[in-house]
Amino acid sequence: MAGTHPAHAEKIVIGYMPILNQAEAVSEYLGLYKKYGLEVELKLFQNGPASLRALLSGDVQVSEAGVVPMLNMAGQGLPVYYLTSGGITTPEYPGGTIMIRNGDTTTRSFKDLKGKQIGQLGKGTNTYFWLWNATNKFGMQRSDLKEVFVPFPQMGDLLASKQVDAVYAWPPFDTLIAKSGRGKLLVDDAAWNPYTVVNAIAVRRDWADKNPDTVKKIVKITIETNRWINDNPYKAREILGKNIKLPEDVYKTMRLSYFPRNGYQMMPSIWDFYHLMVSTGEFQAFPDPKAVFDRYWIEPARKFIAPALHDLGLQDDPTVKKALKIKLQNLPQPLEAYLAPWERDEPLRSGN
């Protein structure tokens, strides 16, 4: 008889990478996908470009995207929306670190790296662009650094074998380097990168427009997960650490990003990164930047995040509020010019 069979959960494929701030593992642990009636397959990709190619081809419905890929895809006019924020860095929750060898007693500050070899992830990555911030802040030229491109997992070996003098590492690899005795902290990058959006959820525009209720469920899951991680950092470290097979002594002490309690991205950070990339000459300016930001960030927030928060309820987020008072170094206009409506405490009416 009709109606006697239980409804099938909707199947969603979410692309993720083997890095620390992929909160999907926590969402799955908490049973949030089942709570919202979604059957989710978490599909592992070894790097961000592979996951985003799968998103654009339709092989996955949801993927995480870093700031550089988000801006690159927006610049190409690709049909995607950027939704809830994943982890962010702040002065209290710094991200990247400059690591030096344990026996190095002469390198006491970033300026002391002048003329030395530094291992960093590669051209076009977040840390690649953030090194521009560092050299600008400390009155150095980019050519003062002798850069060696190296994947995060190999940084400790290059440092210990003296093939480089320092590395620009990212959690959990900084902790892995320190715990293995291959290096020590020189400085964290909050000195030149006080806060930033590390990654956010990306969805194909056509799929999202056809499945708005599903997208709103995914947004709710992300927000609930963000709040739980902040409230349960020790258990979150365990879940995330075990998911990428880290030793217990590493995941118990590794740095953990902060996860915005209301899911909104911190728009001055995106604007700052855009102006940084343009200033290096390695990224072409948008003809109408505001229109691009509205299309890729503001309108999707109005369409999907605002209604999700209407159901879940807004929460006070002192960490985000404190960070948003910081003027970032690449913004040419006053900070207020880059605040999104939700950052001005203006109502963001949901739309369909």
Coordinates of C-alpha atoms in Angstrom, one line a residue:
M1 CA 0.0 0.0 0.0
A2 CA 1.1 3.5 -0.7
G3 CA 2.6 5.2 2.3
T4 CA 3.7 2.0 4.1
H5 CA 7.4 2.4 3.1
P6 CA 9.6 4.8 5.1
A7 CA 11.0 7.8 3.2
H8 CA 14.5 7.4 2.0
A9 CA 17.0 9.9 3.2
E10 CA 18.3 12.2 0.5
K11 CA 21.8 11.3 -0.7
I12 CA 24.4 14.0 -0.6
V13 CA 28.1 13.6 -1.4
I14 CA 30.4 16.0 0.4
G15 CA 34.0 16.4 -0.6
Y16 CA 36.6 16.9 2.1
M17 CA 40.4 16.9 2.5
P18 CA 42.8 15.3 5.0
I19 CA 43.4 18.5 6.9
L20 CA 42.4 19.6 10.4
N21 CA 39.5 22.1 10.0
Q22 CA 37.2 19.8 8.1
A23 CA 34.3 19.7 10.5
E24 CA 32.2 17.2 8.5
A25 CA 33.7 14.4 10.6
V26 CA 32.3 16.1 13.7
S27 CA 28.9 16.6 12.0
E28 CA 28.8 12.9 11.2
Y29 CA 29.9 11.9 14.8
L30 CA 27.1 14.0 16.2
G31 CA 24.5 12.4 14.0
L32 CA 23.4 15.7 12.5
Y33 CA 23.1 14.4 9.0
K34 CA 20.6 11.8 10.1
K35 CA 18.9 14.3 12.3
Y36 CA 18.1 16.4 9.3
G37 CA 17.1 13.4 7.1
L38 CA 20.2 13.5 4.8
E39 CA 22.1 10.4 3.7
V40 CA 25.7 11.8 3.4
E41 CA 28.8 10.2 1.9
L42 CA 32.0 11.9 2.9
K43 CA 34.4 11.6 0.0
L44 CA 38.1 12.1 0.6
F45 CA 40.2 14.2 -1.8
Q46 CA 43.9 14.7 -1.5
N47 CA 43.8 18.4 -2.3
G48 CA 41.3 21.2 -2.7
P49 CA 41.5 21.6 -6.5
A50 CA 40.4 17.9 -7.0
S51 CA 37.4 18.4 -4.6
L52 CA 36.4 21.6 -6.4
R53 CA 36.6 20.0 -9.8
A54 CA 34.3 17.3 -8.5
L55 CA 31.9 19.9 -7.3
L56 CA 31.8 21.7 -10.7
S57 CA 31.3 18.4 -12.5
G58 CA 28.5 17.4 -10.2
D59 CA 30.3 14.4 -8.7
V60 CA 29.9 16.0 -5.3
Q61 CA 27.2 18.4 -4.1
V62 CA 29.2 20.2 -1.4
S63 CA 32.8 21.0 -1.0
E64 CA 35.0 23.0 1.2
A65 CA 36.9 25.9 -0.5
G66 CA 39.7 28.1 0.8
V67 CA 39.8 31.8 0.2
V68 CA 42.2 31.7 -2.8
P69 CA 40.0 29.2 -4.7
M70 CA 36.9 31.1 -3.8
L71 CA 38.3 34.3 -5.3
N72 CA 39.6 32.5 -8.3
M73 CA 36.3 30.8 -9.1
A74 CA 34.5 34.1 -8.6
G75 CA 36.9 35.8 -11.0
Q76 CA 36.2 33.1 -13.6
G77 CA 32.4 33.6 -13.1
L78 CA 31.9 29.9 -12.2
P79 CA 28.4 29.0 -11.1
V80 CA 28.8 28.5 -7.3
Y81 CA 27.6 29.9 -4.0
Y82 CA 29.8 30.4 -0.9
L83 CA 27.9 29.7 2.3
T84 CA 28.9 29.1 5.9
S85 CA 32.3 29.6 7.3
G86 CA 34.5 26.7 8.4
G87 CA 37.3 27.5 10.7
I88 CA 38.8 31.0 11.1
T89 CA 42.0 32.3 12.6
T90 CA 42.1 35.1 15.2
P91 CA 44.8 36.5 17.5
E92 CA 43.5 34.0 20.1
Y93 CA 43.2 31.2 17.6
P94 CA 46.3 31.7 15.3
G95 CA 46.7 29.5 12.3
G96 CA 50.1 29.3 10.6
T97 CA 53.4 29.2 12.3
I98 CA 57.0 29.8 11.3
M99 CA 59.1 26.8 12.6
I100 CA 62.9 26.7 12.9
R101 CA 65.3 24.0 14.0
N102 CA 65.6 23.2 17.6
G103 CA 69.3 24.0 17.7
D104 CA 68.9 27.4 16.0
T105 CA 69.9 30.1 18.5
T106 CA 70.5 33.0 16.0
T107 CA 67.0 33.3 14.5
R108 CA 65.0 35.2 17.0
S109 CA 62.4 37.0 14.8
F110 CA 60.9 36.9 11.4
K111 CA 63.4 39.6 10.3
D112 CA 66.2 37.2 11.0
L113 CA 65.0 35.1 8.1
K114 CA 66.4 37.6 5.6
G115 CA 68.7 35.7 3.2
K116 CA 67.6 32.3 4.6
Q117 CA 65.7 29.5 3.0
I118 CA 62.1 29.0 4.1
G119 CA 59.9 26.1 3.1
Q120 CA 56.3 27.0 2.2
L121 CA 53.4 25.2 0.6
G122 CA 53.5 26.7 -2.9
K123 CA 52.6 29.5 -5.2
G124 CA 49.0 30.6 -5.2
T125 CA 48.3 29.1 -1.7
N126 CA 47.1 31.0 1.4
T127 CA 50.5 30.9 3.1
Y128 CA 52.2 32.0 -0.2
F129 CA 50.1 35.2 -0.2
W130 CA 50.4 35.7 3.6
L131 CA 54.2 35.8 3.2
W132 CA 53.6 39.1 1.4
N133 CA 51.8 40.4 4.5
A134 CA 54.8 39.3 6.6
T135 CA 57.5 40.9 4.4
N136 CA 55.4 44.1 4.1
K137 CA 54.9 44.3 7.9
F138 CA 58.5 43.9 8.7
G139 CA 59.9 46.2 6.0
M140 CA 61.4 43.4 3.9
Q141 CA 61.4 42.6 0.2
R142 CA 59.9 39.3 -0.9
S143 CA 63.2 38.6 -2.5
D144 CA 64.8 38.7 0.9
L145 CA 63.4 35.2 1.4
K146 CA 64.8 32.1 -0.4
E147 CA 61.6 30.1 -0.9
V148 CA 61.3 26.4 -1.3
F149 CA 58.0 24.9 -2.2
V150 CA 57.2 21.8 -0.1
P151 CA 54.1 19.9 1.0
F152 CA 53.1 20.3 4.6
P153 CA 53.9 16.6 5.5
Q154 CA 57.5 16.9 4.2
M155 CA 58.3 20.2 6.0
G156 CA 59.7 18.6 9.2
D157 CA 62.1 16.4 7.3
L158 CA 63.5 19.3 5.3
L159 CA 63.9 21.4 8.4
A160 CA 65.6 18.7 10.4
S161 CA 68.0 17.8 7.5
K162 CA 69.0 21.5 7.2
Q163 CA 67.7 21.7 3.6
V164 CA 65.7 24.8 4.8
D165 CA 66.2 27.2 7.7
A166 CA 62.5 27.6 8.5
V167 CA 59.1 26.4 7.3
Y168 CA 55.7 28.1 7.2
A169 CA 53.6 25.2 8.7
W170 CA 49.9 24.8 9.4
P171 CA 48.1 22.7 12.0
P172 CA 48.5 19.9 12.8
F173 CA 51.9 19.8 11.0
D174 CA 53.5 22.4 13.3
T175 CA 52.6 20.2 16.3
L176 CA 53.9 17.1 14.5
I177 CA 57.2 18.9 13.8
A178 CA 57.5 20.0 17.4
K179 CA 56.5 16.6 19.0
S180 CA 59.0 14.8 16.8
G181 CA 61.9 17.1 17.8
R182 CA 62.4 18.3 14.3
G183 CA 61.7 22.0 15.0
K184 CA 60.3 24.7 17.3
L185 CA 58.1 27.7 17.1
L186 CA 59.6 31.0 16.0
V187 CA 56.4 33.0 15.6
D188 CA 52.8 32.5 14.7
D189 CA 51.3 34.4 11.8
A190 CA 48.8 36.4 13.9
A191 CA 51.5 39.1 13.8
W192 CA 50.8 39.8 10.1
N193 CA 47.5 37.9 9.6
P194 CA 45.4 38.8 12.6
Y195 CA 42.2 37.1 11.4
T196 CA 41.1 35.3 8.3
V197 CA 38.4 33.0 6.9
V198 CA 40.3 29.7 6.3
N199 CA 37.6 28.0 4.4
A200 CA 33.9 27.9 3.7
I201 CA 31.2 25.6 2.1
A202 CA 30.8 25.9 -1.6
V203 CA 27.8 24.5 -3.6
R204 CA 26.9 24.6 -7.2
R205 CA 24.4 27.4 -7.9
D206 CA 22.0 25.3 -10.1
W207 CA 21.9 22.5 -7.6
A208 CA 21.3 24.8 -4.7
D209 CA 18.6 26.7 -6.4
K210 CA 16.8 23.5 -7.2
N211 CA 17.2 22.1 -3.7
P212 CA 17.0 25.1 -1.3
D213 CA 15.6 23.1 1.6
T214 CA 18.5 20.7 1.4
V215 CA 21.0 23.5 1.3
K216 CA 19.4 25.1 4.4
K217 CA 19.7 21.8 6.2
I218 CA 23.4 21.7 5.4
V219 CA 23.8 25.2 6.6
K220 CA 22.0 24.3 9.9
I221 CA 24.2 21.3 10.3
T222 CA 27.3 23.4 9.8
I223 CA 26.2 26.0 12.3
E224 CA 25.3 23.4 14.9
T225 CA 28.7 21.8 14.4
N226 CA 30.6 25.1 14.7
R227 CA 28.9 25.8 18.0
W228 CA 29.6 22.3 19.3
I229 CA 33.3 22.4 18.4
N230 CA 33.8 25.7 20.2
D231 CA 31.9 24.4 23.3
N232 CA 33.7 21.0 23.3
P233 CA 37.3 21.7 22.0
Y234 CA 38.9 18.7 23.6
K235 CA 36.5 16.2 22.2
A236 CA 36.5 18.0 18.9
R237 CA 40.3 17.6 18.7
E238 CA 39.9 13.9 19.3
I239 CA 37.3 13.4 16.6
L240 CA 39.2 15.5 14.0
G241 CA 42.6 14.0 15.0
K242 CA 41.4 10.4 14.8
N243 CA 39.7 11.2 11.5
I244 CA 43.1 12.0 9.9
K245 CA 44.9 9.3 12.0
L246 CA 47.0 11.6 14.2
P247 CA 48.8 10.3 17.3
E248 CA 47.1 11.0 20.5
D249 CA 49.8 13.2 21.9
V250 CA 49.5 15.4 18.7
Y251 CA 45.7 15.8 18.5
K252 CA 45.5 16.6 22.2
T253 CA 47.7 19.6 21.9
M254 CA 47.3 20.7 18.3
R255 CA 46.0 24.2 17.4
L256 CA 42.3 24.3 16.6
S257 CA 40.6 27.0 14.5
Y258 CA 37.7 29.0 15.9
F259 CA 34.3 28.3 14.2
P260 CA 31.9 31.2 13.9
R261 CA 28.8 30.5 16.0
N262 CA 26.4 31.9 13.4
G263 CA 28.2 30.6 10.3
Y264 CA 28.6 33.9 8.6
Q265 CA 31.9 34.6 6.8
M266 CA 33.9 37.5 8.0
M267 CA 33.8 39.7 4.9
P268 CA 36.6 42.2 5.7
S269 CA 38.9 39.2 5.7
I270 CA 37.7 38.2 2.2
W271 CA 38.1 41.8 0.9
D272 CA 41.5 42.0 2.5
F273 CA 42.6 38.8 0.8
Y274 CA 41.2 40.1 -2.5
H275 CA 43.2 43.4 -2.3
L276 CA 46.3 41.5 -1.2
M277 CA 46.1 39.2 -4.3
V278 CA 45.6 42.1 -6.6
S279 CA 48.4 44.1 -5.1
T280 CA 50.9 41.3 -5.8
G281 CA 50.1 41.5 -9.5
E282 CA 49.2 37.8 -9.6
F283 CA 45.5 38.3 -9.6
Q284 CA 43.4 40.4 -12.0
A285 CA 41.1 42.9 -10.3
F286 CA 37.3 42.4 -10.7
P287 CA 35.7 45.0 -13.0
D288 CA 33.0 45.5 -10.3
P289 CA 34.2 44.0 -7.0
K290 CA 31.1 44.8 -5.0
A291 CA 28.8 43.1 -7.6
V292 CA 31.0 40.0 -7.4
F293 CA 31.0 39.9 -3.6
D294 CA 27.2 40.4 -3.5
R295 CA 26.6 37.6 -6.0
Y296 CA 29.0 35.0 -4.4
W297 CA 28.8 35.9 -0.7
I298 CA 26.0 38.3 0.3
E299 CA 23.1 37.0 -1.7
P300 CA 23.7 33.3 -0.8
A301 CA 23.9 34.4 2.9
R302 CA 20.5 36.1 2.5
K303 CA 19.0 33.1 0.7
F304 CA 20.3 30.3 2.8
I305 CA 22.1 31.3 6.1
A306 CA 19.5 33.9 7.2
P307 CA 16.6 31.5 7.1
A308 CA 18.6 28.8 8.9
L309 CA 19.5 31.2 11.7
H310 CA 15.8 32.2 11.9
D311 CA 15.1 28.7 12.9
L312 CA 18.2 28.0 15.1
G313 CA 18.5 31.5 16.7
L314 CA 21.4 33.9 16.6
Q315 CA 24.0 33.6 19.3
D316 CA 26.4 36.2 20.7
D317 CA 29.9 35.7 19.3
P318 CA 32.4 37.8 21.2
T319 CA 35.4 36.2 19.4
V320 CA 34.1 37.3 16.0
K321 CA 33.1 40.8 17.2
K322 CA 36.5 41.4 18.7
A323 CA 38.3 40.3 15.5
L324 CA 36.1 42.5 13.3
K325 CA 37.4 45.6 15.1
I326 CA 40.9 45.0 13.7
K327 CA 41.8 47.0 10.6
L328 CA 43.5 44.6 8.2
Q329 CA 46.6 45.9 6.3
N330 CA 45.4 45.5 2.7
L331 CA 42.1 47.4 3.0
P332 CA 42.4 50.7 1.2
Q333 CA 39.2 52.2 2.7
P334 CA 38.0 52.4 6.3
L335 CA 37.0 49.1 7.8
E336 CA 33.3 50.0 7.8
A337 CA 33.3 50.0 4.0
Y338 CA 33.8 46.2 4.0
L339 CA 31.4 45.1 6.7
A340 CA 28.5 42.9 5.5
P341 CA 25.0 43.7 6.8
W342 CA 25.3 41.0 9.5
E343 CA 28.5 42.6 10.7
R344 CA 26.8 46.0 11.1
D345 CA 24.0 44.4 13.1
E346 CA 21.6 45.1 10.2
P347 CA 18.8 42.7 9.6
L348 CA 19.5 40.3 6.7
R349 CA 16.1 39.3 5.5
S350 CA 16.0 35.8 4.1
G351 CA 15.1 35.5 0.5
N352 CA 14.1 32.7 -1.9

